[in-house]
């Protein structure tokens, strides 16, 4: 949504018009320069039977100046929105650059031209509710969950809210965006005799408060699954027919053709996927996308942190690996097209090629079709962690809930936990059923153990074969 009436925080609004001069100063020494302002802040509320806690995240607000020296992108960070600090750093940074040699400028084709302002759409913007109202909502949700069954011994509600404002300026673009991201998680602990189990659910959105409400059926289902797990056992290790719920499908997309195709890893020769461009990596039913423009998804944005407009990238098309995810540096070094995936954690971190909303595309099977196709298998309801090896292309997904499938029917027998493992192309080649509805789940993702950005992953239900343990 293009929103010309966007109201920026006063320090950013005051500094925005001065960015053009800073870029112009740098481009007397550089074939390309840009300026980025970021203000990112958030807080969380935690409510359980013992305590209530409100925690504010440390805010991160500052400026990043970027200049191309003909070989690499150089950056300077300024932890200030003062005009004199911007001007002083632009002057010092410009003086440190080598002389302009008349070389060609970076290709900025398909970037936005002119001024554009954006804001996440919301019927009920989160800033319109007071902190007290948000705490009361968490208390009410906790009470609803505790009353579902007497075996519920504790409930924790976690609310997370983050506000991001950024401005990007280069010679052709003057862009601003405001994004609100919200998550509400419910955690339920149940006990029967000496056995204790737990279950949870998160709802997430970039947008309004209306997107993260729980209805009675959703509340009941969280408790019901926790109670079912009181009788859960362990799955027999080995290769199984598997049906994955959308969240499990999503972590498979995230770990297989998410991290492994962030093309800064191609530059560093740390990703096996680089050898498979335009080669088959999955069955013809496999389509995988990354799309920061997906409305309301937790990892959405209108332009990336290098000013490139958000749009869908098809990573895998009918089983063929077609495109990696790029930032400006990796696209330039590899000579490949830009995608809208140049993202930074905050002003103190460099931009990398990063995922946004990564998911399997839809197919034309029904959920009932997939269950009926399994002679003896497991339906994986929910995941709790995943990891991959970009060089070896092995993946592991730790799932919280599995349910037995026998003779094409769900038996009501449950397993916890269940670990999925395999070699990426081997797993994707076994996919022979894909449902039509795509659902995404929001969270955060690090580059290794740092450089956190907010993402979502998802997909439809999938039928595949994999090793379980």
Short mmCIF file of C-alpha atoms in Angstrom, two decimals:
data_model
loop_
_atom_site.label_atom_id
_atom_site.label_comp_id
_atom_site.label_asym_id
_atom_site.label_seq_id
_atom_site.Cartn_x
_atom_site.Cartn_y
_atom_site.Cartn_z
CA UNK A 1 0.00 0.00 0.00
CA UNK A 2 1.50 3.33 -1.11
CA UNK A 3 0.74 5.81 1.67
CA UNK A 4 1.80 9.42 0.85
CA UNK A 5 0.42 10.65 4.20
CA UNK A 6 2.91 8.56 6.20
CA UNK A 7 3.97 10.33 9.40
CA UNK A 8 7.58 9.59 10.31
CA UNK A 9 9.15 10.14 13.75
CA UNK A 10 10.26 13.77 13.98
CA UNK A 11 14.05 13.16 13.96
CA UNK A 12 13.75 11.02 10.82
CA UNK A 13 11.39 13.44 9.10
CA UNK A 14 13.83 16.28 9.79
CA UNK A 15 16.84 14.34 8.49
CA UNK A 16 15.23 12.78 5.41
CA UNK A 17 15.63 15.80 3.09
CA UNK A 18 19.36 16.01 3.91
CA UNK A 19 20.13 12.50 2.66
CA UNK A 20 20.22 13.60 -0.99
CA UNK A 21 23.13 15.95 -0.32
CA UNK A 22 25.04 13.22 1.54
CA UNK A 23 24.56 10.82 -1.41
CA UNK A 24 25.61 13.53 -3.88
CA UNK A 25 28.75 14.26 -1.85
CA UNK A 26 29.75 10.57 -1.82
CA UNK A 27 29.13 10.19 -5.55
CA UNK A 28 31.81 12.78 -6.31
CA UNK A 29 34.20 9.95 -5.30
CA UNK A 30 32.06 6.83 -5.88
CA UNK A 31 30.13 5.44 -8.88
CA UNK A 32 27.30 4.58 -6.49
CA UNK A 33 26.23 5.77 -3.04
CA UNK A 34 23.19 5.42 -0.80
CA UNK A 35 21.95 6.36 2.67
CA UNK A 36 19.68 4.34 4.97
CA UNK A 37 18.01 5.40 8.21
CA UNK A 38 16.61 2.79 10.57
CA UNK A 39 14.70 2.97 13.83
CA UNK A 40 13.77 -0.44 15.23
CA UNK A 41 12.23 -1.01 18.65
CA UNK A 42 10.00 -3.50 20.39
CA UNK A 43 8.74 -4.97 23.62
CA UNK A 44 7.22 -8.16 24.96
CA UNK A 45 4.61 -9.11 27.55
CA UNK A 46 4.73 -12.44 29.39
CA UNK A 47 1.87 -13.61 31.60
CA UNK A 48 1.63 -16.91 33.50
CA UNK A 49 0.26 -18.07 36.84
CA UNK A 50 3.31 -16.84 38.76
CA UNK A 51 4.28 -13.52 37.21
CA UNK A 52 3.60 -10.83 34.68
CA UNK A 53 6.57 -9.24 32.93
CA UNK A 54 6.94 -6.42 30.41
CA UNK A 55 10.35 -6.21 28.73
CA UNK A 56 11.51 -3.50 26.35
CA UNK A 57 14.06 -4.44 23.71
CA UNK A 58 17.08 -2.21 23.36
CA UNK A 59 16.23 0.23 20.56
CA UNK A 60 18.50 0.49 17.53
CA UNK A 61 18.42 3.77 15.63
CA UNK A 62 20.99 5.22 13.26
CA UNK A 63 22.29 5.89 9.76
CA UNK A 64 24.21 3.74 7.30
CA UNK A 65 26.14 5.36 4.43
CA UNK A 66 27.12 3.09 1.54
CA UNK A 67 29.58 3.73 -1.28
CA UNK A 68 30.88 1.51 -4.09
CA UNK A 69 34.63 1.78 -4.65
CA UNK A 70 34.59 -0.07 -7.98
CA UNK A 71 35.14 -3.46 -6.37
CA UNK A 72 33.31 -3.62 -3.04
CA UNK A 73 30.54 -1.85 -1.16
CA UNK A 74 31.92 0.15 1.76
CA UNK A 75 29.72 1.22 4.66
CA UNK A 76 29.85 3.64 7.58
CA UNK A 77 27.39 3.54 10.49
CA UNK A 78 26.35 6.57 12.55
CA UNK A 79 24.46 6.07 15.81
CA UNK A 80 22.73 9.41 15.58
CA UNK A 81 20.02 11.29 13.69
CA UNK A 82 21.72 14.67 14.12
CA UNK A 83 22.20 16.55 10.85
CA UNK A 84 25.74 17.63 11.76
CA UNK A 85 26.74 14.00 12.41
CA UNK A 86 25.37 12.94 9.02
CA UNK A 87 27.24 15.74 7.24
CA UNK A 88 30.49 15.15 9.14
CA UNK A 89 30.48 11.39 8.48
CA UNK A 90 29.59 11.84 4.80
CA UNK A 91 32.53 14.24 4.45
CA UNK A 92 34.98 11.95 6.27
CA UNK A 93 33.74 8.84 4.45
CA UNK A 94 33.98 10.55 1.07
CA UNK A 95 37.54 11.65 1.73
CA UNK A 96 38.52 8.04 2.50
CA UNK A 97 37.33 6.73 -0.86
CA UNK A 98 39.78 6.22 -3.76
CA UNK A 99 39.58 8.66 -6.70
CA UNK A 100 36.66 8.18 -9.08
CA UNK A 101 38.08 6.47 -12.18
CA UNK A 102 35.10 6.96 -14.49
CA UNK A 103 34.07 3.32 -14.28
CA UNK A 104 30.50 2.27 -14.90
CA UNK A 105 27.90 2.75 -12.20
CA UNK A 106 26.01 -0.13 -10.63
CA UNK A 107 22.95 -1.31 -12.52
CA UNK A 108 19.91 0.09 -10.73
CA UNK A 109 17.36 -1.19 -13.26
CA UNK A 110 13.94 -2.07 -11.82
CA UNK A 111 14.50 0.01 -8.71
CA UNK A 112 11.80 2.50 -7.71
CA UNK A 113 12.16 6.05 -8.99
CA UNK A 114 11.03 9.08 -7.04
CA UNK A 115 9.43 9.37 -3.62
CA UNK A 116 7.30 6.56 -2.19
CA UNK A 117 5.96 6.07 1.34
CA UNK A 118 4.55 2.81 2.71
CA UNK A 119 2.90 1.48 5.86
CA UNK A 120 1.49 -1.90 6.86
CA UNK A 121 -2.28 -2.07 6.47
CA UNK A 122 -4.27 -2.40 9.71
CA UNK A 123 -7.90 -2.16 10.76
CA UNK A 124 -6.74 -1.80 14.36
CA UNK A 125 -3.16 -0.42 14.45
CA UNK A 126 -1.29 -1.71 17.52
CA UNK A 127 -0.17 1.77 18.52
CA UNK A 128 -3.83 2.69 19.09
CA UNK A 129 -4.06 0.27 22.03
CA UNK A 130 -2.51 1.11 25.39
CA UNK A 131 -0.04 -1.16 27.14
CA UNK A 132 -2.67 -1.82 29.81
CA UNK A 133 -5.15 -3.00 27.16
CA UNK A 134 -2.55 -5.37 25.71
CA UNK A 135 -1.76 -6.81 29.16
CA UNK A 136 -5.49 -7.27 29.82
CA UNK A 137 -5.82 -9.14 26.52
CA UNK A 138 -3.03 -11.52 27.55
CA UNK A 139 -4.70 -12.09 30.95
CA UNK A 140 -8.02 -12.84 29.29
CA UNK A 141 -6.46 -15.31 26.87
CA UNK A 142 -4.68 -17.04 29.73
CA UNK A 143 -7.96 -17.40 31.66
CA UNK A 144 -9.69 -18.92 28.64
CA UNK A 145 -6.99 -21.56 28.25
CA UNK A 146 -6.86 -22.46 31.97
CA UNK A 147 -10.60 -23.13 32.00
CA UNK A 148 -10.59 -25.65 29.13
CA UNK A 149 -9.60 -28.69 31.25
CA UNK A 150 -8.72 -29.32 34.93
CA UNK A 151 -5.49 -31.05 33.86
CA UNK A 152 -4.10 -27.70 32.68
CA UNK A 153 -1.54 -26.76 35.36
CA UNK A 154 -0.05 -23.65 33.80
CA UNK A 155 -0.52 -21.34 30.84
CA UNK A 156 1.91 -18.75 29.57
CA UNK A 157 0.97 -16.03 27.10
CA UNK A 158 3.73 -14.19 25.25
CA UNK A 159 3.00 -11.07 23.22
CA UNK A 160 5.77 -9.54 21.07
CA UNK A 161 5.47 -6.25 19.20
CA UNK A 162 8.08 -4.60 17.00
CA UNK A 163 7.94 -1.30 15.14
CA UNK A 164 10.33 -0.66 12.25
CA UNK A 165 10.79 2.63 10.45
CA UNK A 166 13.31 2.97 7.64
CA UNK A 167 14.21 5.48 4.95
CA UNK A 168 16.35 4.73 1.91
CA UNK A 169 17.88 7.28 -0.46
CA UNK A 170 20.05 6.94 -3.55
CA UNK A 171 20.30 9.03 -6.69
CA UNK A 172 16.94 7.83 -8.02
CA UNK A 173 14.87 6.78 -5.00
CA UNK A 174 13.50 8.41 -1.86
CA UNK A 175 11.68 5.67 0.06
CA UNK A 176 10.16 5.32 3.53
CA UNK A 177 8.28 2.51 5.26
CA UNK A 178 6.72 1.77 8.64
CA UNK A 179 6.07 -1.85 9.58
CA UNK A 180 4.48 -3.28 12.70
CA UNK A 181 5.12 -6.95 13.48
CA UNK A 182 3.17 -8.80 16.19
CA UNK A 183 3.18 -12.34 17.60
CA UNK A 184 1.02 -13.91 20.28
CA UNK A 185 2.12 -17.28 21.61
CA UNK A 186 0.15 -19.53 23.93
CA UNK A 187 1.96 -22.26 25.92
CA UNK A 188 -0.04 -24.89 27.81
CA UNK A 189 1.30 -27.40 30.37
CA UNK A 190 -0.90 -30.34 31.35
CA UNK A 191 -0.36 -33.07 33.93
CA UNK A 192 -1.97 -36.44 34.59
CA UNK A 193 -0.46 -38.58 37.34
CA UNK A 194 3.31 -38.47 36.92
CA UNK A 195 3.18 -37.48 33.26
CA UNK A 196 3.57 -33.85 32.12
CA UNK A 197 3.28 -32.63 28.53
CA UNK A 198 3.05 -29.27 26.85
CA UNK A 199 1.85 -27.70 23.63
CA UNK A 200 1.85 -24.24 22.08
CA UNK A 201 0.68 -22.15 19.19
CA UNK A 202 1.79 -18.83 17.72
CA UNK A 203 -0.14 -16.37 15.61
CA UNK A 204 1.88 -13.69 13.83
CA UNK A 205 1.31 -10.87 11.39
CA UNK A 206 2.68 -7.67 9.96
CA UNK A 207 -0.31 -5.40 10.31
CA UNK A 208 -3.13 -4.88 12.76
CA UNK A 209 -4.23 -6.24 16.11
CA UNK A 210 -7.16 -7.97 14.41
CA UNK A 211 -4.76 -10.45 12.78
CA UNK A 212 -3.59 -12.14 16.00
CA UNK A 213 -6.83 -12.98 17.82
CA UNK A 214 -7.65 -16.54 18.95
CA UNK A 215 -11.15 -17.94 18.56
CA UNK A 216 -12.58 -20.59 20.91
CA UNK A 217 -11.82 -23.47 18.56
CA UNK A 218 -8.14 -22.46 18.38
CA UNK A 219 -7.92 -22.17 22.16
CA UNK A 220 -9.51 -25.60 22.65
CA UNK A 221 -7.25 -27.25 20.05
CA UNK A 222 -4.04 -26.18 21.81
CA UNK A 223 -5.16 -27.82 25.06
CA UNK A 224 -6.59 -30.87 23.30
CA UNK A 225 -3.27 -31.65 21.62
CA UNK A 226 -1.35 -31.28 24.88
CA UNK A 227 -3.74 -33.80 26.47
CA UNK A 228 -3.32 -36.25 23.58
CA UNK A 229 0.44 -36.14 24.10
CA UNK A 230 0.00 -37.53 27.63
CA UNK A 231 -0.22 -40.96 25.94
CA UNK A 232 2.33 -40.30 23.19
CA UNK A 233 5.20 -42.69 22.51
CA UNK A 234 8.26 -42.72 20.24
CA UNK A 235 8.20 -43.39 16.53
CA UNK A 236 9.98 -46.46 15.15
CA UNK A 237 13.26 -45.21 13.60
CA UNK A 238 13.67 -45.61 9.85
CA UNK A 239 12.31 -44.35 6.55
CA UNK A 240 8.61 -43.51 6.60
CA UNK A 241 5.89 -42.11 4.41
CA UNK A 242 5.30 -38.63 5.80
CA UNK A 243 2.61 -35.97 5.53
CA UNK A 244 3.79 -32.56 6.71
CA UNK A 245 1.55 -29.82 8.08
CA UNK A 246 2.15 -26.31 6.62
CA UNK A 247 4.50 -25.30 9.44
CA UNK A 248 6.67 -28.38 8.94
CA UNK A 249 6.58 -27.84 5.17
CA UNK A 250 7.74 -24.30 5.80
CA UNK A 251 10.78 -25.24 7.85
CA UNK A 252 11.69 -27.73 5.10
CA UNK A 253 11.56 -24.87 2.56
CA UNK A 254 13.47 -22.56 4.90
CA UNK A 255 16.26 -25.03 5.59
CA UNK A 256 16.55 -26.64 2.13
CA UNK A 257 16.16 -23.74 -0.30
CA UNK A 258 16.30 -20.78 2.04
CA UNK A 259 19.70 -20.48 3.74
CA UNK A 260 21.32 -22.65 1.09
CA UNK A 261 20.44 -20.19 -1.71
CA UNK A 262 21.35 -16.91 0.03
CA UNK A 263 23.93 -16.00 -2.58
CA UNK A 264 26.52 -14.40 -0.32
CA UNK A 265 27.18 -18.07 0.47
CA UNK A 266 27.77 -18.66 -3.25
CA UNK A 267 30.42 -15.92 -3.26
CA UNK A 268 32.12 -17.59 -0.29
CA UNK A 269 31.81 -21.03 -1.98
CA UNK A 270 29.97 -22.39 1.05
CA UNK A 271 26.74 -23.55 -0.60
CA UNK A 272 26.27 -26.78 -2.54
CA UNK A 273 23.19 -25.29 -4.21
CA UNK A 274 25.46 -23.12 -6.39
CA UNK A 275 26.31 -26.26 -8.38
CA UNK A 276 22.66 -27.01 -9.11
CA UNK A 277 21.42 -23.83 -10.81
CA UNK A 278 18.95 -24.84 -13.57
CA UNK A 279 19.26 -28.48 -12.51
CA UNK A 280 16.63 -30.74 -11.00
CA UNK A 281 16.55 -30.75 -7.19
CA UNK A 282 13.05 -32.07 -6.51
CA UNK A 283 10.00 -33.72 -8.00
CA UNK A 284 7.96 -31.83 -10.64
CA UNK A 285 5.47 -30.95 -7.87
CA UNK A 286 8.02 -28.78 -6.04
CA UNK A 287 7.70 -25.00 -6.33
CA UNK A 288 9.44 -22.84 -3.72
CA UNK A 289 9.10 -19.05 -3.45
CA UNK A 290 10.44 -16.18 -1.39
CA UNK A 291 8.10 -13.19 -1.31
CA UNK A 292 8.56 -10.12 0.93
CA UNK A 293 5.49 -8.54 -0.68
CA UNK A 294 3.14 -11.21 0.75
CA UNK A 295 0.43 -9.11 2.47
CA UNK A 296 0.27 -9.50 6.23
CA UNK A 297 3.03 -12.13 6.43
CA UNK A 298 5.39 -11.66 9.37
CA UNK A 299 8.49 -11.26 7.19
CA UNK A 300 6.96 -8.75 4.75
CA UNK A 301 8.37 -5.36 3.76
CA UNK A 302 7.86 -2.92 0.89
CA UNK A 303 11.52 -2.50 -0.08
CA UNK A 304 14.65 -4.16 1.24
CA UNK A 305 17.38 -2.37 3.19
CA UNK A 306 19.20 -1.59 -0.06
CA UNK A 307 16.16 0.09 -1.59
CA UNK A 308 15.08 -2.72 -3.93
CA UNK A 309 11.27 -3.06 -4.28
CA UNK A 310 9.70 -6.14 -2.72
CA UNK A 311 8.57 -8.83 -5.14
CA UNK A 312 8.25 -12.58 -5.50
CA UNK A 313 11.25 -14.74 -6.42
CA UNK A 314 10.67 -18.29 -7.63
CA UNK A 315 13.55 -20.29 -6.22
CA UNK A 316 12.46 -23.71 -7.46
CA UNK A 317 10.15 -24.20 -10.44
CA UNK A 318 8.62 -27.64 -10.97
CA UNK A 319 11.60 -29.23 -9.29
CA UNK A 320 14.28 -27.13 -11.07
CA UNK A 321 16.45 -24.71 -9.05
CA UNK A 322 16.00 -21.38 -10.86
CA UNK A 323 17.19 -18.51 -8.68
CA UNK A 324 19.04 -17.69 -5.51
CA UNK A 325 18.31 -14.78 -3.17
CA UNK A 326 20.61 -11.80 -3.63
CA UNK A 327 21.74 -8.59 -2.04
CA UNK A 328 23.43 -5.82 -4.04
CA UNK A 329 26.94 -7.10 -3.34
CA UNK A 330 26.37 -10.76 -4.25
CA UNK A 331 24.31 -9.87 -7.34
CA UNK A 332 27.13 -7.59 -8.53
CA UNK A 333 29.92 -10.08 -7.84
CA UNK A 334 28.06 -13.02 -9.38
CA UNK A 335 26.59 -11.09 -12.30
CA UNK A 336 23.04 -12.27 -11.54
CA UNK A 337 19.73 -10.35 -11.22
CA UNK A 338 18.85 -8.56 -8.01
CA UNK A 339 16.13 -9.87 -5.72
CA UNK A 340 14.61 -7.94 -2.81
CA UNK A 341 16.61 -9.74 -0.12
CA UNK A 342 19.30 -7.29 1.04
CA UNK A 343 18.49 -7.09 4.77
CA UNK A 344 20.29 -5.86 7.87
CA UNK A 345 19.46 -6.50 11.53
CA UNK A 346 19.94 -2.82 12.37
CA UNK A 347 22.12 0.16 11.54
CA UNK A 348 25.15 -1.47 13.19
CA UNK A 349 25.09 -4.54 10.90
CA UNK A 350 25.88 -4.99 7.22
CA UNK A 351 23.25 -6.05 4.71
CA UNK A 352 23.27 -9.70 3.66
CA UNK A 353 21.18 -11.79 1.29
CA UNK A 354 18.42 -13.00 3.60
CA UNK A 355 15.08 -14.76 3.33
CA UNK A 356 11.75 -13.00 3.91
CA UNK A 357 8.62 -15.17 3.52
CA UNK A 358 9.74 -18.55 2.13
CA UNK A 359 7.22 -21.23 1.22
CA UNK A 360 6.25 -24.16 -0.99
CA UNK A 361 3.75 -23.26 -3.68
CA UNK A 362 0.31 -24.92 -3.81
CA UNK A 363 -0.70 -28.08 -5.63
CA UNK A 364 -4.07 -29.66 -6.42
CA UNK A 365 -4.39 -32.55 -3.94
CA UNK A 366 -6.56 -32.54 -0.82
CA UNK A 367 -5.40 -33.38 2.69
CA UNK A 368 -7.58 -36.49 2.55
CA UNK A 369 -5.79 -37.54 -0.66
CA UNK A 370 -2.40 -37.37 1.06
CA UNK A 371 -3.48 -39.36 4.11
CA UNK A 372 -5.16 -41.98 1.91
CA UNK A 373 -1.94 -42.38 -0.12
CA UNK A 374 0.05 -43.48 2.94
CA UNK A 375 0.01 -47.17 3.70
CA UNK A 376 2.07 -46.79 6.86
CA UNK A 377 3.35 -43.37 7.80
CA UNK A 378 3.33 -40.36 10.10
CA UNK A 379 1.50 -37.04 9.94
CA UNK A 380 3.82 -34.36 11.36
CA UNK A 381 1.65 -31.68 12.98
CA UNK A 382 4.20 -29.28 14.40
CA UNK A 383 7.93 -28.46 14.41
CA UNK A 384 10.07 -26.82 17.05
CA UNK A 385 13.50 -26.38 15.39
CA UNK A 386 15.43 -27.03 12.21
CA UNK A 387 18.95 -26.83 10.85
CA UNK A 388 20.82 -27.44 7.61
CA UNK A 389 24.32 -27.79 6.25
CA UNK A 390 24.68 -25.58 3.12
CA UNK A 391 27.82 -27.42 2.03
CA UNK A 392 26.71 -31.00 2.67
CA UNK A 393 23.00 -30.28 2.03
CA UNK A 394 21.80 -32.34 4.95
CA UNK A 395 18.76 -31.18 6.93
CA UNK A 396 17.26 -32.01 10.30
CA UNK A 397 13.83 -30.94 11.53
CA UNK A 398 12.78 -31.56 15.12
CA UNK A 399 9.02 -32.02 15.34
CA UNK A 400 6.88 -31.82 18.47
CA UNK A 401 3.91 -33.91 17.31
CA UNK A 402 3.53 -36.86 14.98
CA UNK A 403 0.41 -38.96 14.40
CA UNK A 404 0.35 -42.49 13.01
CA UNK A 405 -1.12 -43.16 9.57
CA UNK A 406 -2.07 -46.76 8.83
CA UNK A 407 -3.86 -48.11 5.77
CA UNK A 408 -4.62 -44.55 4.65
CA UNK A 409 -6.19 -43.45 7.94
CA UNK A 410 -5.13 -41.45 10.99
CA UNK A 411 -5.18 -43.90 13.89
CA UNK A 412 -5.17 -41.52 16.86
CA UNK A 413 -1.80 -42.81 18.05
CA UNK A 414 0.66 -39.95 18.74
CA UNK A 415 4.44 -39.61 18.90
CA UNK A 416 6.67 -37.00 20.55
CA UNK A 417 9.29 -35.88 19.71
CA UNK A 418 9.99 -36.86 16.08
CA UNK A 419 13.22 -36.00 14.24
CA UNK A 420 13.23 -35.76 10.41
CA UNK A 421 16.54 -36.02 8.58
CA UNK A 422 17.83 -36.49 5.05
CA UNK A 423 19.73 -35.16 2.05
CA UNK A 424 17.86 -32.24 0.50
CA UNK A 425 17.48 -33.46 -3.14
CA UNK A 426 16.62 -36.98 -1.96
CA UNK A 427 13.81 -35.68 0.26
CA UNK A 428 12.42 -33.23 -2.33
CA UNK A 429 12.48 -35.88 -5.06
CA UNK A 430 10.06 -38.01 -3.02
CA UNK A 431 7.30 -35.37 -2.90
CA UNK A 432 4.29 -36.76 -4.74
CA UNK A 433 1.38 -34.88 -3.20
CA UNK A 434 0.81 -31.16 -2.50
CA UNK A 435 -2.41 -29.56 -1.22
CA UNK A 436 -3.87 -26.27 -2.40
CA UNK A 437 -3.82 -24.02 0.68
CA UNK A 438 -0.65 -22.13 1.66
CA UNK A 439 -0.23 -21.07 5.30
CA UNK A 440 2.78 -19.22 6.73
CA UNK A 441 4.12 -18.99 10.29
CA UNK A 442 6.24 -16.10 11.53
CA UNK A 443 9.43 -16.05 13.54
CA UNK A 444 13.02 -14.88 13.37
CA UNK A 445 16.15 -16.21 11.71
CA UNK A 446 19.86 -15.72 12.27
CA UNK A 447 22.75 -15.85 9.84
CA UNK A 448 24.63 -18.56 11.67
CA UNK A 449 24.22 -17.40 15.27
CA UNK A 450 23.82 -13.67 14.62
CA UNK A 451 22.33 -11.09 12.23
CA UNK A 452 18.68 -11.62 13.23
CA UNK A 453 15.86 -10.70 10.85
CA UNK A 454 12.15 -11.48 10.97
CA UNK A 455 10.82 -14.06 8.53
CA UNK A 456 7.97 -16.45 7.91
CA UNK A 457 7.89 -19.86 6.31
CA UNK A 458 5.14 -22.18 5.26
CA UNK A 459 3.36 -23.93 2.48
CA UNK A 460 0.64 -26.48 1.91
CA UNK A 461 0.57 -30.05 3.23
CA UNK A 462 3.15 -32.28 1.49
CA UNK A 463 3.43 -36.05 0.99
CA UNK A 464 7.02 -37.30 0.97
CA UNK A 465 9.38 -39.95 2.29
CA UNK A 466 12.05 -39.24 4.93
CA UNK A 467 14.03 -40.78 7.77
CA UNK A 468 12.37 -40.40 11.16
CA UNK A 469 13.76 -41.04 14.59
#
